[in-house]
Amino acid sequence: MLPRSLRPKPKNGRNEPAYLPEVLREVALHRGESQEDLARHSTACARAFFDLPTVQPTEDENLQLC
């Protein structure tokens, strides 16, 4: 039996978008930085690399960050 609170782990080693929060948490931990700083930095790098426009978060999205 497994506890209900146990989060699913990738079984086949595939990278899925559902695992991004877990990847972010682990990378931030090993780099010694906050998850927020790492997310901000990786987003800025992706925007620059792919020449993506800057998108302003909606009020609802800003509230979720608090």
Short mmCIF file of C-alpha atoms in Angstrom, two decimals:
data_model
loop_
_atom_site.label_atom_id
_atom_site.label_comp_id
_atom_site.label_asym_id
_atom_site.label_seq_id
_atom_site.Cartn_x
_atom_site.Cartn_y
_atom_site.Cartn_z
CA MET A 1 0.00 0.00 0.00
CA LEU A 2 1.13 3.52 -0.76
CA PRO A 3 0.09 6.67 1.07
CA ARG A 4 -2.43 8.80 -0.79
CA SER A 5 -0.18 11.83 -0.41
CA LEU A 6 2.62 10.16 -2.41
CA ARG A 7 3.07 12.07 -5.65
CA PRO A 8 3.43 10.07 -8.85
CA LYS A 9 6.99 9.69 -10.13
CA PRO A 10 7.96 9.14 -13.74
CA LYS A 11 8.12 5.41 -14.39
CA ASN A 12 9.83 5.45 -17.74
CA GLY A 13 12.27 8.35 -17.30
CA ARG A 14 10.36 10.51 -19.76
CA ASN A 15 10.20 14.23 -19.25
CA GLU A 16 6.60 15.40 -18.97
CA PRO A 17 5.30 18.95 -18.34
CA ALA A 18 3.55 17.63 -15.23
CA TYR A 19 6.99 17.11 -13.63
CA LEU A 20 8.23 20.69 -14.12
CA PRO A 21 7.49 21.78 -10.52
CA GLU A 22 9.47 18.81 -9.22
CA VAL A 23 12.37 19.55 -11.59
CA LEU A 24 12.33 23.22 -10.57
CA ARG A 25 12.38 22.29 -6.88
CA GLU A 26 15.33 19.90 -7.28
CA VAL A 27 17.42 22.19 -9.51
CA ALA A 28 16.86 25.16 -7.17
CA LEU A 29 17.83 23.02 -4.19
CA HIS A 30 21.09 21.88 -5.78
CA ARG A 31 21.95 25.35 -7.06
CA GLY A 32 21.23 26.92 -3.68
CA GLU A 33 18.70 29.43 -5.00
CA SER A 34 15.02 30.03 -4.48
CA GLN A 35 12.51 28.42 -6.78
CA GLU A 36 11.15 31.86 -7.66
CA ASP A 37 14.57 33.18 -8.72
CA LEU A 38 15.32 30.08 -10.77
CA ALA A 39 11.90 30.22 -12.46
CA ARG A 40 12.36 33.91 -13.24
CA HIS A 41 15.85 33.36 -14.65
CA SER A 42 14.94 30.30 -16.74
CA THR A 43 11.89 32.11 -18.12
CA ALA A 44 14.02 35.09 -19.12
CA CYS A 45 16.53 32.77 -20.83
CA ALA A 46 13.79 30.94 -22.73
CA ARG A 47 12.22 34.24 -23.84
CA ALA A 48 15.59 35.48 -25.11
CA PHE A 49 16.54 32.20 -26.81
CA PHE A 50 13.19 31.72 -28.58
CA ASP A 51 12.59 35.47 -29.08
CA LEU A 52 9.29 35.26 -27.19
CA PRO A 53 7.34 38.39 -26.25
CA THR A 54 7.09 39.47 -22.65
CA VAL A 55 3.65 38.78 -21.25
CA GLN A 56 2.29 40.71 -18.30
CA PRO A 57 0.62 38.42 -15.75
CA THR A 58 -3.07 38.95 -15.13
CA GLU A 59 -4.30 40.02 -11.71
CA ASP A 60 -5.40 36.42 -11.00
CA GLU A 61 -1.93 35.11 -11.85
CA ASN A 62 -0.33 37.74 -9.60
CA LEU A 63 -2.57 36.63 -6.72
CA GLN A 64 -1.50 33.00 -7.21
CA LEU A 65 2.14 34.01 -6.67
CA CYS A 66 1.42 35.34 -3.19
#
